[in-house]
Amino acid sequence: MVEEKLNLPADAFEPLPKDEAQDNENIAGPSLSFAQNVWIRFKQRKAAVISAIIVIIMIVVSFGSTPFINKSTLVKSHPQYANLPAKVPGMSAVNGLNGKIKQNGKWVDAYAENNVPKDKYFIAGTDYLGRSLGQRIIYGTKISLIVALVAAFFDLTIGVAYGIVSGWKGGGVDNVMQRIIEIISSVPNLIIVVLMLVVLKPGITSIILAIAISSWTTMARQVRAETLSLKNEEYVLAARSLGESSWKIAWKHLVPNLSSIIIIQTMYTIPTAIFFEAFLSFIGIGISAPETSLGVLLNEGQKNFQFLPYQMWYPAIVLCILMIAFNLLGDGLRDAFDPRGQR
């Protein structure tokens, strides 16, 4: 065998200088805070980002339209415009969105038959009293969001405070507080609403009181469980040994470390509250006509569903989009706040 000589430089196997060797061992990367890491992971969840945009748009549209849509315009009836289908400008070629409705197998221009002025149109049609269905859906979405915000408020106040106190105190105090939660949770929300109706008339007030009584229990349990583990951490024990008050420890150490659980649970409470209000209004013990909500619109639309399905489809689609968006947003926040999801 003939040995082949490799043409290598004389210093090929010389050790690197100490400074260069240390540079090769360093991990190059930006220093990110916890909030920045959460934002990066959240942006990777496209469904959650889209859901957040949808939720923001719904909030802006429903609350921003308050100066133009009020109870007087929603209650006032216009019999000459009763049961008109949707008519969207620029959609004259699309049946169902051009003011035409199918009758006896034929598409008929309902606006022409009812002598509706040419410049008058309803993007989502009208109900049986000639009221704009689009305006009522926007206002109904606002009512659903108000109920959702109230549920989130009670979660963030009663639920968080109750859970922290229960977990921090422990012992007999914790035992008594948890038995109270079990008693409250054992009573169905529907029963609470029915009891509210004995004192109050059907409406948003009775729904809010029912939510205030029972909606915060799940948040309290989750916060309590996490507080039990956090109160034995070294930084909490160090703060206690330095003589810091329980209130200051809870605010400076417990709440920041509980933020992920609090935010995620709040995002799951919101769609539950929205469905709760819609269900109560649909069966007639929540918000009732002439007031409007998505549940009321579903109740009214199902009566004419066989002949005028759009009166039920439109509020049902808005309700589904609202609940799915909040659920997907909650999933995205859960993954973003989970350190194990970091790539």
mmCIF file of C-alpha atoms in Angstrom:
data_model
loop_
_atom_site.group_PDB
_atom_site.id
_atom_site.type_symbol
_atom_site.label_atom_id
_atom_site.label_comp_id
_atom_site.label_asym_id
_atom_site.label_seq_id
_atom_site.Cartn_x
_atom_site.Cartn_y
_atom_site.Cartn_z
ATOM 1 C CA MET A 1 0.000 0.000 0.000
ATOM 2 C CA VAL A 2 1.192 3.454 -0.843
ATOM 3 C CA GLU A 3 0.695 5.977 1.891
ATOM 4 C CA GLU A 4 -0.806 9.204 0.696
ATOM 5 C CA LYS A 5 0.361 12.405 2.302
ATOM 6 C CA LEU A 6 -2.295 14.912 3.268
ATOM 7 C CA ASN A 7 -1.410 18.467 2.470
ATOM 8 C CA LEU A 8 -2.315 20.030 5.814
ATOM 9 C CA PRO A 9 -0.904 23.249 7.200
ATOM 10 C CA ALA A 10 1.609 22.966 9.981
ATOM 11 C CA ASP A 11 -0.726 24.611 12.540
ATOM 12 C CA ALA A 12 -3.757 22.429 11.703
ATOM 13 C CA PHE A 13 -3.726 20.735 15.092
ATOM 14 C CA GLU A 14 -2.620 23.685 17.178
ATOM 15 C CA PRO A 15 -4.964 24.436 20.105
ATOM 16 C CA LEU A 16 -7.142 27.544 19.782
ATOM 17 C CA PRO A 17 -6.391 30.546 21.931
ATOM 18 C CA LYS A 18 -8.283 30.607 25.198
ATOM 19 C CA ASP A 19 -10.571 33.517 24.202
ATOM 20 C CA GLU A 20 -11.654 31.888 20.910
ATOM 21 C CA ALA A 21 -12.322 28.543 22.575
ATOM 22 C CA GLN A 22 -14.580 30.240 25.130
ATOM 23 C CA ASP A 23 -16.484 32.063 22.364
ATOM 24 C CA ASN A 24 -17.257 28.741 20.644
ATOM 25 C CA GLU A 25 -18.834 27.444 23.853
ATOM 26 C CA ASN A 26 -21.129 30.434 24.358
ATOM 27 C CA ILE A 27 -24.824 30.153 23.452
ATOM 28 C CA ALA A 28 -25.743 33.069 21.220
ATOM 29 C CA GLY A 29 -29.338 34.220 21.521
ATOM 30 C CA PRO A 30 -31.409 37.191 22.673
ATOM 31 C CA SER A 31 -32.334 37.506 26.321
ATOM 32 C CA LEU A 32 -36.148 37.384 26.494
ATOM 33 C CA SER A 33 -38.478 38.082 29.385
ATOM 34 C CA PHE A 34 -41.337 35.771 30.311
ATOM 35 C CA ALA A 35 -43.869 38.071 28.626
ATOM 36 C CA GLN A 36 -41.797 38.133 25.411
ATOM 37 C CA ASN A 37 -41.575 34.330 25.411
ATOM 38 C CA VAL A 38 -45.339 34.093 25.888
ATOM 39 C CA TRP A 39 -45.948 36.514 22.985
ATOM 40 C CA ILE A 40 -43.617 34.568 20.668
ATOM 41 C CA ARG A 41 -45.309 31.251 21.483
ATOM 42 C CA PHE A 42 -48.756 32.831 21.152
ATOM 43 C CA LYS A 43 -47.978 34.202 17.664
ATOM 44 C CA GLN A 44 -47.079 30.677 16.549
ATOM 45 C CA ARG A 45 -50.700 29.603 17.180
ATOM 46 C CA LYS A 46 -52.404 30.971 14.085
ATOM 47 C CA ALA A 47 -55.877 29.868 15.164
ATOM 48 C CA ALA A 48 -55.506 31.718 18.465
ATOM 49 C CA VAL A 49 -54.291 34.890 16.723
ATOM 50 C CA ILE A 50 -57.215 34.812 14.281
ATOM 51 C CA SER A 51 -59.615 34.190 17.178
ATOM 52 C CA ALA A 52 -58.198 37.169 19.071
ATOM 53 C CA ILE A 53 -58.752 39.385 16.015
ATOM 54 C CA ILE A 54 -62.344 38.126 15.670
ATOM 55 C CA VAL A 55 -63.054 38.783 19.355
ATOM 56 C CA ILE A 56 -61.621 42.304 19.137
ATOM 57 C CA ILE A 57 -63.698 43.064 16.023
ATOM 58 C CA MET A 58 -66.880 41.806 17.718
ATOM 59 C CA ILE A 59 -66.188 43.889 20.823
ATOM 60 C CA VAL A 60 -65.495 47.032 18.772
ATOM 61 C CA VAL A 61 -68.580 46.575 16.556
ATOM 62 C CA SER A 62 -71.007 45.698 19.361
ATOM 63 C CA PHE A 63 -69.914 48.404 21.818
ATOM 64 C CA GLY A 64 -68.977 50.976 19.177
ATOM 65 C CA SER A 65 -72.473 50.899 17.675
ATOM 66 C CA THR A 66 -74.135 52.016 20.935
ATOM 67 C CA PRO A 67 -74.740 55.634 19.741
ATOM 68 C CA PHE A 68 -76.538 54.340 16.640
ATOM 69 C CA ILE A 69 -78.390 51.309 18.055
ATOM 70 C CA ASN A 70 -80.475 51.755 21.184
ATOM 71 C CA LYS A 71 -83.489 50.105 22.785
ATOM 72 C CA SER A 72 -85.987 52.457 21.153
ATOM 73 C CA THR A 73 -84.835 51.600 17.617
ATOM 74 C CA LEU A 74 -84.789 47.884 18.450
ATOM 75 C CA VAL A 75 -88.283 47.811 19.942
ATOM 76 C CA LYS A 76 -90.033 49.974 17.351
ATOM 77 C CA SER A 77 -91.819 47.826 14.771
ATOM 78 C CA HIS A 78 -92.262 48.443 11.032
ATOM 79 C CA PRO A 79 -94.959 46.037 9.752
ATOM 80 C CA GLN A 80 -94.408 47.099 6.120
ATOM 81 C CA TYR A 81 -90.884 45.647 6.313
ATOM 82 C CA ALA A 82 -91.823 42.362 8.021
ATOM 83 C CA ASN A 83 -89.876 39.184 7.164
ATOM 84 C CA LEU A 84 -87.636 40.717 4.518
ATOM 85 C CA PRO A 85 -84.588 38.632 3.533
ATOM 86 C CA ALA A 86 -81.038 39.918 3.552
ATOM 87 C CA LYS A 87 -80.085 42.505 0.945
ATOM 88 C CA VAL A 88 -76.421 43.458 0.631
ATOM 89 C CA PRO A 89 -75.323 46.199 -1.801
ATOM 90 C CA GLY A 90 -73.231 44.785 -4.630
ATOM 91 C CA MET A 91 -74.551 41.223 -4.176
ATOM 92 C CA SER A 92 -77.410 41.385 -6.667
ATOM 93 C CA ALA A 93 -76.314 38.152 -8.353
ATOM 94 C CA VAL A 94 -76.369 36.065 -5.134
ATOM 95 C CA ASN A 95 -79.798 34.741 -4.243
ATOM 96 C CA GLY A 96 -80.469 35.066 -0.533
ATOM 97 C CA LEU A 97 -78.308 38.179 -0.268
ATOM 98 C CA ASN A 98 -80.023 40.269 -2.945
ATOM 99 C CA GLY A 99 -83.447 40.714 -1.346
ATOM 100 C CA LYS A 100 -84.940 37.603 -2.950
ATOM 101 C CA ILE A 101 -86.566 34.735 -1.091
ATOM 102 C CA LYS A 102 -87.598 31.302 -2.337
ATOM 103 C CA GLN A 103 -91.358 30.768 -2.461
ATOM 104 C CA ASN A 104 -92.978 27.716 -4.069
ATOM 105 C CA GLY A 105 -89.693 26.808 -5.718
ATOM 106 C CA LYS A 106 -89.169 30.269 -7.243
ATOM 107 C CA TRP A 107 -86.988 33.190 -6.181
ATOM 108 C CA VAL A 108 -89.174 36.232 -5.534
ATOM 109 C CA ASP A 109 -88.004 39.811 -4.891
ATOM 110 C CA ALA A 110 -89.513 40.432 -1.458
ATOM 111 C CA TYR A 111 -88.464 44.090 -1.445
ATOM 112 C CA ALA A 112 -90.344 44.800 -4.676
ATOM 113 C CA GLU A 113 -93.455 42.982 -3.466
ATOM 114 C CA ASN A 114 -93.510 45.029 -0.240
ATOM 115 C CA ASN A 115 -92.866 48.328 -2.064
ATOM 116 C CA VAL A 116 -89.654 48.937 -0.136
ATOM 117 C CA PRO A 117 -87.756 52.033 -1.376
ATOM 118 C CA LYS A 118 -84.781 51.183 -3.576
ATOM 119 C CA ASP A 119 -82.311 52.858 -1.228
ATOM 120 C CA LYS A 120 -83.631 50.835 1.741
ATOM 121 C CA TYR A 121 -81.963 47.538 2.517
ATOM 122 C CA PHE A 122 -81.297 45.263 5.480
ATOM 123 C CA ILE A 123 -77.977 43.403 5.471
ATOM 124 C CA ALA A 124 -79.335 40.576 7.669
ATOM 125 C CA GLY A 125 -83.027 40.935 6.838
ATOM 126 C CA THR A 126 -85.887 41.727 9.226
ATOM 127 C CA ASP A 127 -87.945 39.809 11.767
ATOM 128 C CA TYR A 128 -91.709 39.306 11.903
ATOM 129 C CA LEU A 129 -92.237 42.878 13.157
ATOM 130 C CA GLY A 130 -90.044 44.501 10.518
ATOM 131 C CA ARG A 131 -87.165 45.220 12.905
ATOM 132 C CA SER A 132 -83.634 45.101 11.541
ATOM 133 C CA LEU A 133 -82.178 41.675 12.331
ATOM 134 C CA GLY A 134 -78.630 42.942 11.880
ATOM 135 C CA GLN A 135 -79.079 45.643 14.516
ATOM 136 C CA ARG A 136 -80.685 43.179 16.904
ATOM 137 C CA ILE A 137 -77.816 40.703 16.421
ATOM 138 C CA ILE A 138 -75.242 43.424 17.129
ATOM 139 C CA TYR A 139 -77.094 44.505 20.261
ATOM 140 C CA GLY A 140 -77.582 40.849 21.299
ATOM 141 C CA THR A 141 -73.841 40.271 20.919
ATOM 142 C CA LYS A 142 -73.250 43.265 23.170
ATOM 143 C CA ILE A 143 -75.530 41.755 25.848
ATOM 144 C CA SER A 144 -73.698 38.413 25.593
ATOM 145 C CA LEU A 145 -70.326 40.154 25.949
ATOM 146 C CA ILE A 146 -71.567 42.124 28.964
ATOM 147 C CA VAL A 147 -72.592 38.882 30.661
ATOM 148 C CA ALA A 148 -69.202 37.395 29.749
ATOM 149 C CA LEU A 149 -67.337 40.396 31.183
ATOM 150 C CA VAL A 150 -69.364 40.188 34.391
ATOM 151 C CA ALA A 151 -68.484 36.501 34.735
ATOM 152 C CA ALA A 152 -64.807 37.320 34.147
ATOM 153 C CA PHE A 153 -65.000 40.105 36.752
ATOM 154 C CA PHE A 154 -66.317 37.770 39.442
ATOM 155 C CA ASP A 155 -63.703 35.183 38.482
ATOM 156 C CA LEU A 156 -60.918 37.742 38.854
ATOM 157 C CA THR A 157 -62.194 39.157 42.149
ATOM 158 C CA ILE A 158 -64.090 36.603 44.226
ATOM 159 C CA GLY A 159 -62.549 33.482 42.654
ATOM 160 C CA VAL A 160 -58.904 34.577 42.826
ATOM 161 C CA ALA A 161 -59.157 36.122 46.299
ATOM 162 C CA TYR A 162 -61.088 33.166 47.721
ATOM 163 C CA GLY A 163 -58.640 30.640 46.264
ATOM 164 C CA ILE A 164 -55.544 32.474 47.520
ATOM 165 C CA VAL A 165 -56.940 32.862 51.046
ATOM 166 C CA SER A 166 -58.026 29.218 51.181
ATOM 167 C CA GLY A 167 -54.691 27.875 49.949
ATOM 168 C CA TRP A 168 -52.574 30.290 52.002
ATOM 169 C CA LYS A 169 -54.355 29.708 55.318
ATOM 170 C CA GLY A 170 -54.696 25.931 54.951
ATOM 171 C CA GLY A 171 -55.794 23.723 57.828
ATOM 172 C CA GLY A 172 -59.242 24.259 59.277
ATOM 173 C CA VAL A 173 -59.859 27.519 57.397
ATOM 174 C CA ASP A 174 -59.148 25.801 54.084
ATOM 175 C CA ASN A 175 -61.385 22.876 55.024
ATOM 176 C CA VAL A 176 -64.349 25.136 55.851
ATOM 177 C CA MET A 177 -63.888 27.283 52.737
ATOM 178 C CA GLN A 178 -63.760 24.242 50.465
ATOM 179 C CA ARG A 179 -66.933 22.810 52.008
ATOM 180 C CA ILE A 180 -68.673 26.111 51.205
ATOM 181 C CA ILE A 181 -67.543 25.813 47.578
ATOM 182 C CA GLU A 182 -68.861 22.237 47.428
ATOM 183 C CA ILE A 183 -72.254 23.390 48.713
ATOM 184 C CA ILE A 184 -72.437 26.211 46.135
ATOM 185 C CA SER A 185 -71.290 23.925 43.297
ATOM 186 C CA SER A 186 -73.876 21.281 44.191
ATOM 187 C CA VAL A 187 -76.732 23.691 43.362
ATOM 188 C CA PRO A 188 -77.326 23.888 39.566
ATOM 189 C CA ASN A 189 -77.156 27.350 38.013
ATOM 190 C CA LEU A 190 -80.627 26.858 36.558
ATOM 191 C CA ILE A 191 -82.091 26.435 40.042
ATOM 192 C CA ILE A 192 -80.379 29.630 41.179
ATOM 193 C CA VAL A 193 -81.850 31.571 38.254
ATOM 194 C CA VAL A 194 -85.340 30.213 38.983
ATOM 195 C CA LEU A 195 -84.974 31.319 42.608
ATOM 196 C CA MET A 196 -83.863 34.764 41.384
ATOM 197 C CA LEU A 197 -87.067 35.001 39.340
ATOM 198 C CA VAL A 198 -89.092 34.736 42.553
ATOM 199 C CA VAL A 199 -87.597 38.052 43.657
ATOM 200 C CA LEU A 200 -86.686 39.677 40.346
ATOM 201 C CA LYS A 201 -88.314 39.773 36.937
ATOM 202 C CA PRO A 202 -86.616 37.908 34.031
ATOM 203 C CA GLY A 203 -83.691 39.870 32.683
ATOM 204 C CA ILE A 204 -79.994 40.450 32.755
ATOM 205 C CA THR A 205 -80.022 41.284 36.493
ATOM 206 C CA SER A 206 -81.121 37.775 37.501
ATOM 207 C CA ILE A 207 -78.516 36.230 35.180
ATOM 208 C CA ILE A 208 -75.749 38.417 36.637
ATOM 209 C CA LEU A 209 -76.748 37.494 40.212
ATOM 210 C CA ALA A 210 -76.752 33.794 39.324
ATOM 211 C CA ILE A 211 -73.265 34.148 37.820
ATOM 212 C CA ALA A 212 -72.091 36.111 40.888
ATOM 213 C CA ILE A 213 -73.245 33.329 43.198
ATOM 214 C CA SER A 214 -71.727 30.312 41.470
ATOM 215 C CA SER A 215 -69.490 31.074 38.470
ATOM 216 C CA TRP A 216 -66.283 31.741 40.446
ATOM 217 C CA THR A 217 -66.005 28.333 42.170
ATOM 218 C CA THR A 218 -63.890 26.671 39.459
ATOM 219 C CA MET A 219 -61.409 29.558 39.474
ATOM 220 C CA ALA A 220 -61.211 29.418 43.286
ATOM 221 C CA ARG A 221 -60.403 25.706 43.254
ATOM 222 C CA GLN A 222 -57.655 26.018 40.663
ATOM 223 C CA VAL A 223 -56.061 29.042 42.347
ATOM 224 C CA ARG A 224 -56.221 27.296 45.729
ATOM 225 C CA ALA A 225 -54.503 24.172 44.387
ATOM 226 C CA GLU A 226 -51.668 26.208 42.869
ATOM 227 C CA THR A 227 -51.325 28.373 45.984
ATOM 228 C CA LEU A 228 -50.812 25.260 48.113
ATOM 229 C CA SER A 229 -47.713 24.408 46.080
ATOM 230 C CA LEU A 230 -46.412 27.968 45.687
ATOM 231 C CA LYS A 231 -46.498 28.849 49.380
ATOM 232 C CA ASN A 232 -43.737 26.301 50.054
ATOM 233 C CA GLU A 233 -41.372 27.721 47.428
ATOM 234 C CA GLU A 234 -38.068 29.199 48.611
ATOM 235 C CA TYR A 235 -38.805 32.779 47.549
ATOM 236 C CA VAL A 236 -42.111 32.749 49.456
ATOM 237 C CA LEU A 237 -40.477 31.262 52.561
ATOM 238 C CA ALA A 238 -37.722 33.885 52.306
ATOM 239 C CA ALA A 239 -40.295 36.672 52.124
ATOM 240 C CA ARG A 240 -42.090 35.296 55.175
ATOM 241 C CA SER A 241 -38.828 35.019 57.130
ATOM 242 C CA LEU A 242 -38.090 38.676 56.305
ATOM 243 C CA GLY A 243 -41.374 39.639 57.919
ATOM 244 C CA GLU A 244 -43.392 40.642 54.847
ATOM 245 C CA SER A 245 -47.146 40.684 55.341
ATOM 246 C CA SER A 246 -49.358 37.999 53.825
ATOM 247 C CA TRP A 247 -51.093 40.589 51.638
ATOM 248 C CA LYS A 248 -47.786 41.824 50.191
ATOM 249 C CA ILE A 249 -46.558 38.260 49.575
ATOM 250 C CA ALA A 250 -49.797 37.415 47.785
ATOM 251 C CA TRP A 251 -49.593 40.534 45.593
ATOM 252 C CA LYS A 252 -45.853 40.413 44.814
ATOM 253 C CA HIS A 253 -45.230 36.660 44.593
ATOM 254 C CA LEU A 254 -48.417 34.611 44.341
ATOM 255 C CA VAL A 255 -50.492 36.636 41.860
ATOM 256 C CA PRO A 256 -47.686 36.958 39.236
ATOM 257 C CA ASN A 257 -47.032 33.206 39.398
ATOM 258 C CA LEU A 258 -50.756 32.486 39.241
ATOM 259 C CA SER A 259 -51.276 34.776 36.233
ATOM 260 C CA SER A 260 -51.206 31.988 33.650
ATOM 261 C CA ILE A 261 -53.880 29.934 35.444
ATOM 262 C CA ILE A 262 -55.991 33.036 36.047
ATOM 263 C CA ILE A 263 -55.895 34.198 32.412
ATOM 264 C CA ILE A 264 -56.541 30.747 30.959
ATOM 265 C CA GLN A 265 -59.443 29.954 33.296
ATOM 266 C CA THR A 266 -60.971 33.370 32.600
ATOM 267 C CA MET A 267 -60.885 32.698 28.860
ATOM 268 C CA TYR A 268 -62.771 29.431 29.419
ATOM 269 C CA THR A 269 -65.307 31.076 31.757
ATOM 270 C CA ILE A 270 -66.341 33.618 29.125
ATOM 271 C CA PRO A 271 -67.830 31.211 26.506
ATOM 272 C CA THR A 272 -69.541 29.268 29.291
ATOM 273 C CA ALA A 273 -71.246 32.463 30.478
ATOM 274 C CA ILE A 274 -72.230 33.399 26.917
ATOM 275 C CA PHE A 275 -73.872 30.018 26.355
ATOM 276 C CA PHE A 276 -75.527 30.197 29.795
ATOM 277 C CA GLU A 277 -77.196 33.508 28.935
ATOM 278 C CA ALA A 278 -78.240 32.317 25.468
ATOM 279 C CA PHE A 279 -79.724 29.117 26.900
ATOM 280 C CA LEU A 280 -81.715 30.929 29.594
ATOM 281 C CA SER A 281 -83.040 33.471 27.104
ATOM 282 C CA PHE A 282 -83.900 30.727 24.625
ATOM 283 C CA ILE A 283 -86.070 28.843 27.136
ATOM 284 C CA GLY A 284 -87.704 32.084 28.281
ATOM 285 C CA ILE A 285 -86.342 32.625 31.805
ATOM 286 C CA GLY A 286 -83.504 34.980 30.896
ATOM 287 C CA ILE A 287 -83.795 38.137 28.839
ATOM 288 C CA SER A 288 -87.233 38.322 27.268
ATOM 289 C CA ALA A 289 -88.835 40.247 24.405
ATOM 290 C CA PRO A 290 -88.989 43.078 23.509
ATOM 291 C CA GLU A 291 -85.430 43.138 24.880
ATOM 292 C CA THR A 292 -82.994 41.282 22.693
ATOM 293 C CA SER A 293 -80.048 38.921 23.026
ATOM 294 C CA LEU A 294 -78.698 36.078 20.936
ATOM 295 C CA GLY A 295 -80.833 33.637 22.932
ATOM 296 C CA VAL A 296 -83.979 35.705 22.341
ATOM 297 C CA LEU A 297 -83.229 35.874 18.601
ATOM 298 C CA LEU A 298 -82.769 32.100 18.473
ATOM 299 C CA ASN A 299 -86.076 31.631 20.267
ATOM 300 C CA GLU A 300 -87.881 33.923 17.835
ATOM 301 C CA GLY A 301 -86.128 32.504 14.777
ATOM 302 C CA GLN A 302 -86.922 28.860 15.504
ATOM 303 C CA LYS A 303 -90.645 29.624 15.292
ATOM 304 C CA ASN A 304 -90.304 30.506 11.587
ATOM 305 C CA PHE A 305 -87.337 28.277 10.831
ATOM 306 C CA GLN A 306 -89.170 26.155 8.270
ATOM 307 C CA PHE A 307 -90.105 29.135 6.080
ATOM 308 C CA LEU A 308 -87.587 31.838 7.072
ATOM 309 C CA PRO A 309 -84.455 29.958 8.182
ATOM 310 C CA TYR A 310 -82.201 33.031 8.013
ATOM 311 C CA GLN A 311 -83.914 34.480 11.103
ATOM 312 C CA MET A 312 -82.371 31.664 13.149
ATOM 313 C CA TRP A 313 -79.216 30.964 11.130
ATOM 314 C CA TYR A 314 -77.656 34.420 11.475
ATOM 315 C CA PRO A 315 -77.792 34.700 15.304
ATOM 316 C CA ALA A 316 -76.781 31.032 15.585
ATOM 317 C CA ILE A 317 -73.705 31.632 13.406
ATOM 318 C CA VAL A 318 -72.693 34.693 15.453
ATOM 319 C CA LEU A 319 -73.105 32.746 18.713
ATOM 320 C CA CYS A 320 -71.026 29.842 17.387
ATOM 321 C CA ILE A 321 -68.267 32.127 16.106
ATOM 322 C CA LEU A 322 -68.161 33.960 19.440
ATOM 323 C CA MET A 323 -67.876 30.779 21.518
ATOM 324 C CA ILE A 324 -65.397 29.050 19.196
ATOM 325 C CA ALA A 325 -63.205 32.167 19.078
ATOM 326 C CA PHE A 326 -62.991 32.395 22.872
ATOM 327 C CA ASN A 327 -62.297 28.657 23.182
ATOM 328 C CA LEU A 328 -59.503 28.748 20.578
ATOM 329 C CA LEU A 329 -58.097 31.868 22.212
ATOM 330 C CA GLY A 330 -58.065 30.048 25.542
ATOM 331 C CA ASP A 331 -56.255 27.076 23.974
ATOM 332 C CA GLY A 332 -53.666 29.402 22.467
ATOM 333 C CA LEU A 333 -53.074 31.172 25.786
ATOM 334 C CA ARG A 334 -52.758 27.835 27.576
ATOM 335 C CA ASP A 335 -50.048 26.703 25.149
ATOM 336 C CA ALA A 336 -48.313 30.080 25.255
ATOM 337 C CA PHE A 337 -48.098 30.150 29.041
ATOM 338 C CA ASP A 338 -46.876 26.536 29.208
ATOM 339 C CA PRO A 339 -43.053 26.588 29.361
ATOM 340 C CA ARG A 340 -42.941 23.031 28.024
ATOM 341 C CA GLY A 341 -44.325 24.354 24.745
ATOM 342 C CA GLN A 342 -41.266 26.510 24.158
ATOM 343 C CA ARG A 343 -39.238 25.616 21.073
#
